[in-house]
Amino acid sequence: MKIFLDTANLEQIKEAASWGLLDGVTTNPTLVSKENMKFEDLIKKICSVVPGPVSVECVSTKAKDLIEEGRGLAKLADNVAVKIPICVEGLKATKVLSGEGIKINTTLIFSSNQALLAAKAGTAFVSPFIGRLDDISHEGMNLVDEIVAIFNNYGFETEIIVASIRHPLHVVEAALTGADIATIPFSVLDKMVKHPLTDIGMEKFLKDWSKVKR
Ligand code: E4P
């Protein structure tokens, strides 16, 4: 499974990249609003440190405007993936932009039908939002299971990005579904490395090593 970071924070992105396991980044308007940098400069900088796709979200609502905005975002860097929320206008724009070779990430996916339509329109990625479904007492991971099965049934090449991840167990569950990618907040990625028994084990090994005759 590929690991993307779900952030627009450069320090977090550089840190995760230094771990050698970063495959991409997803941003959205909320995440970029937290950074104190001009939007285009921020995206160009992020794209220069990430060895994979960087999703950047459109804010237009009409197909014509989405197409223009998407083309502009794609010009910022070779590894930009243009994020478009699922809707009829978004599907029209996806068909045109993906036909031009621009990678689209269809976002705000909350049903498998939405994912199916986006895949048929030629999107490169679909982003089902798991945590937000869990928040309203729906089992978010069931949606991922359905999309994995549907894409496998018909051989869609669209990759599934499990999004709105809130804790390490979401990542385990995402990996068990066979989803292609998990996009993870840095705080969750950090927790994934840790285990109390590892800490106890390391402390004991270091203590015992100090007793070894050298
Ligand atoms: C995905 O691309 C989105 O940026 C993100 O996962 C949304 O997560 P949230 O529900 O924590 O805002």
Coordinates of N, CA, C and O and ligand atoms in Angstrom, one line a residue, residues 6 26-28 31 83 107 127 129 132 163-166 183, ligand 1:
D6 N -1.4 13.5 4.5 CA -2.6 14.3 4.3 C -2.3 15.6 5.0 O -2.8 15.8 6.2
T26 N -1.7 14.6 -0.1 CA -3.0 15.2 -0.5 C -3.2 16.5 0.3 O -2.9 16.5 1.5
T27 N -3.6 17.5 -0.4 CA -4.0 18.8 0.3 C -5.5 19.0 0.0 O -6.1 18.4 -0.8
N28 N -6.0 20.0 0.7 CA -7.3 20.5 0.5 C -7.4 21.9 0.9 O -6.5 22.4 1.6
L31 N -6.6 22.4 4.6 CA -5.2 22.2 5.0 C -4.3 23.4 4.5 O -3.5 23.8 5.3
K83 N -7.5 17.8 -7.8 CA -8.5 17.2 -7.0 C -9.9 17.9 -7.3 O -9.9 19.2 -7.3
T107 N -12.6 13.7 -5.1 CA -12.7 13.7 -3.7 C -14.1 13.8 -3.2 O -15.0 13.9 -3.9
S127 N -11.2 9.3 -3.7 CA -10.9 9.4 -2.2 C -12.1 9.3 -1.4 O -12.9 10.2 -1.1
F129 N -14.0 9.1 2.0 CA -13.7 9.8 3.3 C -14.2 8.9 4.5 O -15.4 9.0 4.8
R132 N -15.1 10.7 8.2 CA -16.3 11.5 8.3 C -17.6 10.6 8.2 O -18.6 11.0 8.7
A163 N -9.1 8.1 2.6 CA -8.9 9.4 3.2 C -9.7 9.6 4.4 O -10.5 8.8 4.8
S164 N -9.5 10.8 5.1 CA -10.1 11.1 6.3 C -9.8 10.0 7.4 O -10.7 9.6 8.1
I165 N -8.5 9.7 7.4 CA -8.0 8.7 8.4 C -7.8 9.4 9.7 O -7.2 10.5 9.8
R166 N -8.3 8.8 10.8 CA -8.2 9.4 12.1 C -7.3 8.7 13.1 O -6.9 9.3 14.1
T183 N -4.1 8.0 2.8 CA -3.5 9.3 3.0 C -3.7 9.6 4.5 O -4.8 9.6 5.0
Ligands
E4P1 C1 -8.3 13.8 1.7 O1 -7.7 14.0 0.6 C2 -8.7 14.9 2.6 O2 -7.7 15.9 2.5 C3 -8.8 14.4 4.0 O3 -8.4 13.1 4.2 C4 -10.0 14.9 4.7 O4 -9.9 14.4 6.0 P1 -10.7 15.1 7.3 O5 -12.1 14.4 7.3 O6 -9.9 14.7 8.5 O7 -10.8 16.6 7.0

